[in-house]
Coordinates of C-alpha atoms and ligand atoms in Angstrom, one line a residue:
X30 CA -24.3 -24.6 22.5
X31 CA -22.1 -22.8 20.6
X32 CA -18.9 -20.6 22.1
X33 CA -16.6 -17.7 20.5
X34 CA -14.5 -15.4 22.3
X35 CA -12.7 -12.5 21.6
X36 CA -9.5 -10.1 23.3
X37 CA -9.7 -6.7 24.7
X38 CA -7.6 -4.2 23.4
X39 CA -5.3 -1.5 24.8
X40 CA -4.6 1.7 22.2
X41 CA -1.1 2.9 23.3
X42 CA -1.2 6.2 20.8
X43 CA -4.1 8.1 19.1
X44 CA -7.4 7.4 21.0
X45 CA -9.3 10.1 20.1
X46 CA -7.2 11.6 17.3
X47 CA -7.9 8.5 15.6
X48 CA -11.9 9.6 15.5
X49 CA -10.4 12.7 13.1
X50 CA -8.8 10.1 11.2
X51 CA -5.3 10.5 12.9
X52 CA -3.2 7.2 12.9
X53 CA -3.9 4.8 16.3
X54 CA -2.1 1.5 17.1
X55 CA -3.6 -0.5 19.5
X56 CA -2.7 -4.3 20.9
X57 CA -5.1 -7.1 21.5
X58 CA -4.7 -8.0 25.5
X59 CA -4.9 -11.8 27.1
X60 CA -8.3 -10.8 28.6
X61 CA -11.1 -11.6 26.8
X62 CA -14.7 -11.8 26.9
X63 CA -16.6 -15.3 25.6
X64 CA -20.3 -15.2 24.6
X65 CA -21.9 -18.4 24.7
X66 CA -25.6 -19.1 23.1
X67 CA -27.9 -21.7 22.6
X68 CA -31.8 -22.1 22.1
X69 CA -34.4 -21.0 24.7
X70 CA -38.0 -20.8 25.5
X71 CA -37.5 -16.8 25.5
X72 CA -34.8 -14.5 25.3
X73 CA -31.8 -14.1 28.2
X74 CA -29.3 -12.7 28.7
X75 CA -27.5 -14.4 32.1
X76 CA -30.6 -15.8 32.7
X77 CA -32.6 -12.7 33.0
X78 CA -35.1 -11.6 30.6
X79 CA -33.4 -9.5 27.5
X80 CA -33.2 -6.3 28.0
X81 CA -32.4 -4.4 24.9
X82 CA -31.5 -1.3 26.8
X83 CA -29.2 -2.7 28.4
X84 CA -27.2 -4.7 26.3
X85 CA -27.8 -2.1 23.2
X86 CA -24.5 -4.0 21.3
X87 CA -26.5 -7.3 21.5
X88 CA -30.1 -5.9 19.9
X89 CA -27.9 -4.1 17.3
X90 CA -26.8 -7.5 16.7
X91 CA -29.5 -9.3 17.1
X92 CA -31.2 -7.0 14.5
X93 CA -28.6 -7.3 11.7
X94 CA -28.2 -11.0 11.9
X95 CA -30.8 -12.8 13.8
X96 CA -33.8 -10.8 12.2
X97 CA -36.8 -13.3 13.1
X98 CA -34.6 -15.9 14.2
X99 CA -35.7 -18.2 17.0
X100 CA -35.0 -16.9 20.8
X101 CA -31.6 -17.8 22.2
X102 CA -29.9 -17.8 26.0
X103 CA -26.8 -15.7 25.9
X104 CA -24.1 -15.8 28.7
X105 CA -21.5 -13.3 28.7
X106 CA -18.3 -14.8 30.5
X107 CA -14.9 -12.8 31.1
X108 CA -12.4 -10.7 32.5
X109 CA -12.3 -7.5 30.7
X110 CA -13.9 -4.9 33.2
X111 CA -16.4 -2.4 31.2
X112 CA -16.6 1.0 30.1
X113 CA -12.9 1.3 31.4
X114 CA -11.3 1.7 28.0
X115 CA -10.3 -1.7 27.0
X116 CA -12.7 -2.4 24.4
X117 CA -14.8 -4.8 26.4
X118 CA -18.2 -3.9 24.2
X119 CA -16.0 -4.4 21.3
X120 CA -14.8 -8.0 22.4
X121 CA -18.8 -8.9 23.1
X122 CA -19.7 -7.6 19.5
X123 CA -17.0 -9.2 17.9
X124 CA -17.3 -12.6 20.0
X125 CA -21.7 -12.6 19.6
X126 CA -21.6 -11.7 16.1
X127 CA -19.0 -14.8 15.9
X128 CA -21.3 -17.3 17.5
X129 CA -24.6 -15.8 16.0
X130 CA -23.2 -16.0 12.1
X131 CA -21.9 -19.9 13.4
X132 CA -25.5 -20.2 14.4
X133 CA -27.1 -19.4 11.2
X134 CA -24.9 -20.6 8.9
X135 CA -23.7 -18.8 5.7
X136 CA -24.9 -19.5 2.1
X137 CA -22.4 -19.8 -1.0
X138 CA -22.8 -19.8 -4.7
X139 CA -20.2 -20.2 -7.2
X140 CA -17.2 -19.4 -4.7
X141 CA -19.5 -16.3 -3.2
X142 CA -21.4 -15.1 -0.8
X143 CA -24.9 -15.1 -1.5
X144 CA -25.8 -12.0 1.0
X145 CA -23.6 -9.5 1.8
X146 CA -23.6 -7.5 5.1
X147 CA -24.1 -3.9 4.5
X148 CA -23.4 -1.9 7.4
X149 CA -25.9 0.9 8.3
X150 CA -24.2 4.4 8.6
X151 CA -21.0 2.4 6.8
X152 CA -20.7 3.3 2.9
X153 CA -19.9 -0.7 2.8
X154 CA -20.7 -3.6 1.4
X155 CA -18.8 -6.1 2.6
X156 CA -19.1 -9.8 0.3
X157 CA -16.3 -10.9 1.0
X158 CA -15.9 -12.9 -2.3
X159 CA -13.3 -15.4 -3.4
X160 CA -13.2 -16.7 0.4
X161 CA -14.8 -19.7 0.2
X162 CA -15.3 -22.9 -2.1
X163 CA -17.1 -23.1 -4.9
X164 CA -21.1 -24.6 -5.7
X165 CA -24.1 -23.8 -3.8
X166 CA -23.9 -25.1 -0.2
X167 CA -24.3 -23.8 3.4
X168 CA -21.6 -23.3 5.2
X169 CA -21.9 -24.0 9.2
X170 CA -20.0 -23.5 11.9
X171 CA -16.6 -22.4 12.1
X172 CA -15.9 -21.8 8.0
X173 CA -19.1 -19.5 8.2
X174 CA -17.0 -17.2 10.5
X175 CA -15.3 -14.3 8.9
X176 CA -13.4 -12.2 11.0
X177 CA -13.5 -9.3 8.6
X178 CA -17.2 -9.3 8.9
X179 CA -17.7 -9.6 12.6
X180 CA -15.4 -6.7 12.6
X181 CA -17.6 -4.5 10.1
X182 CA -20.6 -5.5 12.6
X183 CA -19.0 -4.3 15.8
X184 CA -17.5 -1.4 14.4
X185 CA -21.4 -0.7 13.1
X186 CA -22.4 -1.6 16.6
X187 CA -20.7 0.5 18.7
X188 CA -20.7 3.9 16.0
X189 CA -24.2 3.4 16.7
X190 CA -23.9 3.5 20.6
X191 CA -21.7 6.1 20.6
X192 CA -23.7 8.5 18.1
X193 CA -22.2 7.7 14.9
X194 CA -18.8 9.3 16.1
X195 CA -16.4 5.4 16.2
X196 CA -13.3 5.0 14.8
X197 CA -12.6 1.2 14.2
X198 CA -9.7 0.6 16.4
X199 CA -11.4 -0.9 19.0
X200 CA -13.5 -3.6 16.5
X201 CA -10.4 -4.4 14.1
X202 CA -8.0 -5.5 17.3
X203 CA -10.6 -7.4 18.7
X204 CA -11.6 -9.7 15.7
X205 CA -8.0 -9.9 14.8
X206 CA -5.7 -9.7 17.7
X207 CA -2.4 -8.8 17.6
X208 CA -1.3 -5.5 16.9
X209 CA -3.3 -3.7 15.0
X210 CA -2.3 0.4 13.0
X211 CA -4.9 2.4 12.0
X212 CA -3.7 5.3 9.3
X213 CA -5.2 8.1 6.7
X214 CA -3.4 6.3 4.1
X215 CA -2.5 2.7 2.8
X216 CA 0.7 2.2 4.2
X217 CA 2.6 -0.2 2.6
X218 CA 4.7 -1.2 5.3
X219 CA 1.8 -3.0 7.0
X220 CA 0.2 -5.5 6.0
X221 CA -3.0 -3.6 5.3
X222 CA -6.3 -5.2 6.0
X223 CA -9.3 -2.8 4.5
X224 CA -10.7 0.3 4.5
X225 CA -13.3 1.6 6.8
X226 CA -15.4 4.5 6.3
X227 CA -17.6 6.5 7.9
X228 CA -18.8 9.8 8.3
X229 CA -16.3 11.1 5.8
X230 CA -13.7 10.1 8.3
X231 CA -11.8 7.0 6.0
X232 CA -9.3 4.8 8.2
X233 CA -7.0 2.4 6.6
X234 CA -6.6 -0.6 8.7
X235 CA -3.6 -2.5 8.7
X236 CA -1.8 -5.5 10.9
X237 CA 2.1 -5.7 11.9
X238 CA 3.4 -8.0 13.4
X239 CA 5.2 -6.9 16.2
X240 CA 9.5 -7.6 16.6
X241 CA 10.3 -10.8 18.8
X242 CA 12.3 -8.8 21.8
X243 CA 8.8 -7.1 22.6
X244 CA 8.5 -10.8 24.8
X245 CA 10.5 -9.0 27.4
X246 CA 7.8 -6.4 27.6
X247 CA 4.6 -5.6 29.4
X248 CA 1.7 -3.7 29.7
X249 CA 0.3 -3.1 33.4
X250 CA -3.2 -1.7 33.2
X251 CA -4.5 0.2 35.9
X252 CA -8.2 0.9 36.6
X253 CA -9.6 3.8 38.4
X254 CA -12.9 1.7 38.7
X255 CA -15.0 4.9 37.6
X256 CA -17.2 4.5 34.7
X257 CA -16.8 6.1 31.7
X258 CA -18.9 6.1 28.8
X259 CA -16.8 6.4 25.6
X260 CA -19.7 8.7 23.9
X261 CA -19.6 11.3 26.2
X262 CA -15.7 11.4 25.9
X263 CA -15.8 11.3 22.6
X264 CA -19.0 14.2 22.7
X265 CA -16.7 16.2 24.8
X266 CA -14.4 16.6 22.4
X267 CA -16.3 17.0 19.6
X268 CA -17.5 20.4 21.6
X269 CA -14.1 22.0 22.4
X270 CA -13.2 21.2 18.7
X271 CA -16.4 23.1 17.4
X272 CA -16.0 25.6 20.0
X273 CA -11.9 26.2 19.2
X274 CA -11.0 24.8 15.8
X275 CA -7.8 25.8 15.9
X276 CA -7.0 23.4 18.4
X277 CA -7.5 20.9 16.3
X278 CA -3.6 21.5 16.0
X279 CA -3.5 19.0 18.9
X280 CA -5.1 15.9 17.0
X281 CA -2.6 16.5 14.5
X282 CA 0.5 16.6 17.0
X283 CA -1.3 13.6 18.4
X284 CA -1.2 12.0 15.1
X285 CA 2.9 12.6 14.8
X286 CA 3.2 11.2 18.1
X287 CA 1.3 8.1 16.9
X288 CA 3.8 7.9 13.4
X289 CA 6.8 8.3 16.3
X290 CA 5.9 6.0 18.4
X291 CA 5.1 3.0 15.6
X292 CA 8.3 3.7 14.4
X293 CA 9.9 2.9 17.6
X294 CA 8.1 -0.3 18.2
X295 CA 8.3 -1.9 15.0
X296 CA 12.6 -1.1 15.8
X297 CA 11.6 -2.5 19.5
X298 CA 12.8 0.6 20.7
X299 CA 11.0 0.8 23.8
X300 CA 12.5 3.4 25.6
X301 CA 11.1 5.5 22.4
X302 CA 8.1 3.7 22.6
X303 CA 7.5 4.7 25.7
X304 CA 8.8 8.5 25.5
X305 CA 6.0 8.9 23.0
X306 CA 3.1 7.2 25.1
X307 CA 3.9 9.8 27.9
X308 CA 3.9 13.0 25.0
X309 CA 0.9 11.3 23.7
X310 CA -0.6 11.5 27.6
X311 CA 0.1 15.3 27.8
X312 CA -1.4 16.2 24.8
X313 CA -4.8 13.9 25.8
X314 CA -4.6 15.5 29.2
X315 CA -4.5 19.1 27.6
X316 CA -7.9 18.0 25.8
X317 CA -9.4 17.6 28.6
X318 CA -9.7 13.7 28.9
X319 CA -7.5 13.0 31.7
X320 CA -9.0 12.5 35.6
X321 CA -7.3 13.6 39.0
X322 CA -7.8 9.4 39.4
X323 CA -6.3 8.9 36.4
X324 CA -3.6 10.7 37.3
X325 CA -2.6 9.6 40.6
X326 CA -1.9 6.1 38.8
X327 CA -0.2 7.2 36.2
X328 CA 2.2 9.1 38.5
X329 CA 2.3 6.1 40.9
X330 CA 3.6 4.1 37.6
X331 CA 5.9 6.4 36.5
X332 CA 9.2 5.6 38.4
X333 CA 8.7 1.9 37.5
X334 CA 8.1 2.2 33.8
X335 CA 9.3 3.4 30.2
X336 CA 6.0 5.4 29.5
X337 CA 2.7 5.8 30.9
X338 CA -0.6 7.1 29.4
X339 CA -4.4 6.8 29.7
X340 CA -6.0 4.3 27.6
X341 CA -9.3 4.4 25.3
X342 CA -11.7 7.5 26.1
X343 CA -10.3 8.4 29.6
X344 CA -12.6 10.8 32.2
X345 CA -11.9 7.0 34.1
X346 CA -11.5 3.8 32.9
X347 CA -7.9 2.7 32.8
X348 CA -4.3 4.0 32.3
X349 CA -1.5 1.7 30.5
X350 CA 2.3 2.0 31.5
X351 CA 5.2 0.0 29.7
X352 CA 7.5 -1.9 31.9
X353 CA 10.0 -4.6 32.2
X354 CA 9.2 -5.2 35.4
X355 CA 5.6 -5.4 36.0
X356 CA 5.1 -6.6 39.6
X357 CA 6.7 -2.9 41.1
X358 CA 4.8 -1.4 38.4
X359 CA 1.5 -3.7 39.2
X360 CA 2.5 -2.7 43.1
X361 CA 3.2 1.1 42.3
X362 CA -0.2 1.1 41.0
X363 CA -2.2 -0.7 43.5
X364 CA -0.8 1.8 46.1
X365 CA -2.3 4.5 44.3
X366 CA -5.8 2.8 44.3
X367 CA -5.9 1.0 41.1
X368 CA -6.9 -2.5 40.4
X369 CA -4.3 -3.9 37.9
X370 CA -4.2 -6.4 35.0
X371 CA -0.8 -7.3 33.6
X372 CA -1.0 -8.7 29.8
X373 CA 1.8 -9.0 27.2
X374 CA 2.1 -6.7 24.1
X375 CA -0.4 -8.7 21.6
X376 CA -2.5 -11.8 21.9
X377 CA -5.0 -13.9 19.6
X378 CA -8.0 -12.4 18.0
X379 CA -11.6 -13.6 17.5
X380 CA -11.7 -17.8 18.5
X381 CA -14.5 -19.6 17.9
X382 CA -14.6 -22.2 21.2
X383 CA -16.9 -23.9 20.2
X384 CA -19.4 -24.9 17.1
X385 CA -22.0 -26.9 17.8
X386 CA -23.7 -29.7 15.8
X387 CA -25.0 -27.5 13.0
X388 CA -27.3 -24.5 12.4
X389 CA -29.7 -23.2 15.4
X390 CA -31.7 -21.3 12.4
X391 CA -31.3 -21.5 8.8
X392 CA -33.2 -18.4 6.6
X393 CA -32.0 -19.2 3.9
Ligands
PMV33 O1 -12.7 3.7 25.6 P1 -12.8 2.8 24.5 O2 -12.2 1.4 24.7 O3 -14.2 2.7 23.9 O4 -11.8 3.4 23.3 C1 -12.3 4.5 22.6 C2 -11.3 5.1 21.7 C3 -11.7 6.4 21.1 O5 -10.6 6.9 20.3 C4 -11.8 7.5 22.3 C5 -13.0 6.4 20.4 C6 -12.9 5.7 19.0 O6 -14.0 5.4 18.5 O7 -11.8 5.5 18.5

């Protein structure tokens, strides 16, 4: 049996801006989701029969690197609630492709990859050379993992469930935890990780790490418990975009909000920090993304925290508000009708649990 897990994220400036190729920062949270798989009779997925339609992320997967591969059992274990904005299908993609590529193994010639995963829709190729050591061998478990490419594979995964239209914020936190700024531009403050493209949208992807004093910090989540599916938040966009160009104008402020507000945390100046969240809220709401749910938590939150915001594709799903104090904001929220999840400003990325004896499937 082999184990991997991955965090959720929160995006505290730029969801939807980021799409346009405005710059987002998002933090990986301490829940996660674990995927867990070993060999079975047939496929199942929680010990029902595989259903592809309903676990689209998994087929993709399953597709790109399990292509005639013997049938598996999946479980999918955690505490990330889904389609609420915090990057739970992410987390799964990131956390499956993990175990699946432990699973099969990885062959390596003279210090390289001997098959390179390009990503449908993706101008990439990702190889991933110089990684590893050198001579002909197959590499198993754990050094077979690259976090890199399980966070091509999501990011491939979910543009393909939500229409081709996905920005890689969501797949970059969750393979790599921590803090993670998305930008139009290499900026060489960050410690910049790749580039992503796709669609003619091109996102720099770079890590910080975040200033010690953020300890003192929280985020409280708060979840309306309605549903929504990030492509049709996304789609409705899209439309009033097509339909107004000029308000496109509102990405952009959205974008300078984002540049503000990384500023101010990479200072630890949270009361900035969280000035800009609640601009960044306005200008979401004004797009149309916001939810008369949504907002009765956020202005539950409000007397009890430095800024509050929607989180991920809104229409539902969650809001995020920064506090010092996050039982009266946890409390604030609950009264309102939210369910609430307290995590601290960053956590670990993509962990592989556990590695089995050895390759499930070899085809190489
Ligand atoms: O709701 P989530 O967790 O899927 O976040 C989506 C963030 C968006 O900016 C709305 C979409 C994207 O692909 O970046």
């Amino acid at each position: 049996m082999l184990q991997a897990s991955a965090p959720g994220k929160c995006i505290l400036f730029g969801e939807h801006a980021v799409v346009y190729g405005q710059p987002a920062v998002a933090v990986a949270i301490e829940q996660r989701i674990t995927v867990e798989i070993s060999p079975s009779e047939d496929w199942r997925i929680d010990g029902m029969r595989f259903d592809p339609n309903r676990h689209p992320h998994v087929e993709a997967l399953k597709q790109r690197l399990w292509d005639g591969g013997p049938p598996l059992s999946v479980k999918i274990l955690g505490n990330i609630p889904p389609a609420s904005g915090l990057g739970s299908s992410a987390a799964l993609s990131v956390a499956a492709a993990a175990a699946l590529r432990c699973a099969r193994g990885r062959q390596i010639e003279n210090d390289d990859w001997t098959e390179g995963w390009t990503a449908s829709r993706i101008n990439e190729v990702y190889t991933g050379i110089g990684k590893h050591r050198k001579g002909t061998s197959l590499l198993a478990g754990k050094g077979s993992v690259d976090e890199d490419e399980c966070a091509i594979l999501a990011h491939a995964v979910e543009a393909f469930a939500q229409g081709g239209r996905a920005s890689p914020i969501d797949s970059s936190t969750c393979a790599h935890g921590g803090c993670i700024i998305l930008s139009n531009k290499i900026e060489t403050r960050y410690n910049w990780l790749y580039s992503r493209e796709l669609n003619g949208v091109k996102w720099d992807v770079h890590s910080v790490d975040l200033p010690a004093q953020l300890d003192d910090y929280y985020l409280v989540i708060g979840n309306t418990g309605i549903k929504a599916p990030t492509a049709k938040q996304v789609e409705k966009v899209a439309k009033l975009l097509q339909e107004n160009p000029g308000r496109m104008v509102e990405i952009e402020a959205i974008g300078k909000i984002a540049r503000r507000g990384i500023e101010a945390l990479m200072l630890g100046d949270m009361e900035k920090v969280g000035h800009a969240m609640s601009e960044n809220h306005l200008l979401l709401k004004n797009l149309g993304v916001s939810c008369p749910e949504l907002e009765q938590l956020i202005s539950a939150a409000v007397p009890n925290s430095l800024g509050v915001k929607l989180t991920g594709a809104g229409g539902g799903g969650c809001m995020v508000a920064l506090t010092k104090d996050p039982k009266s904001t946890s409390e604030a929220i609950e009264l309102a009708g939210g369910r609430t999840l307290i995590t601290r400003l960053s956590s670990s990325g993509l962990e592989l649990d556990k590695e089995g004896n050895g390759p499930i499937w070899s085809p190489f």
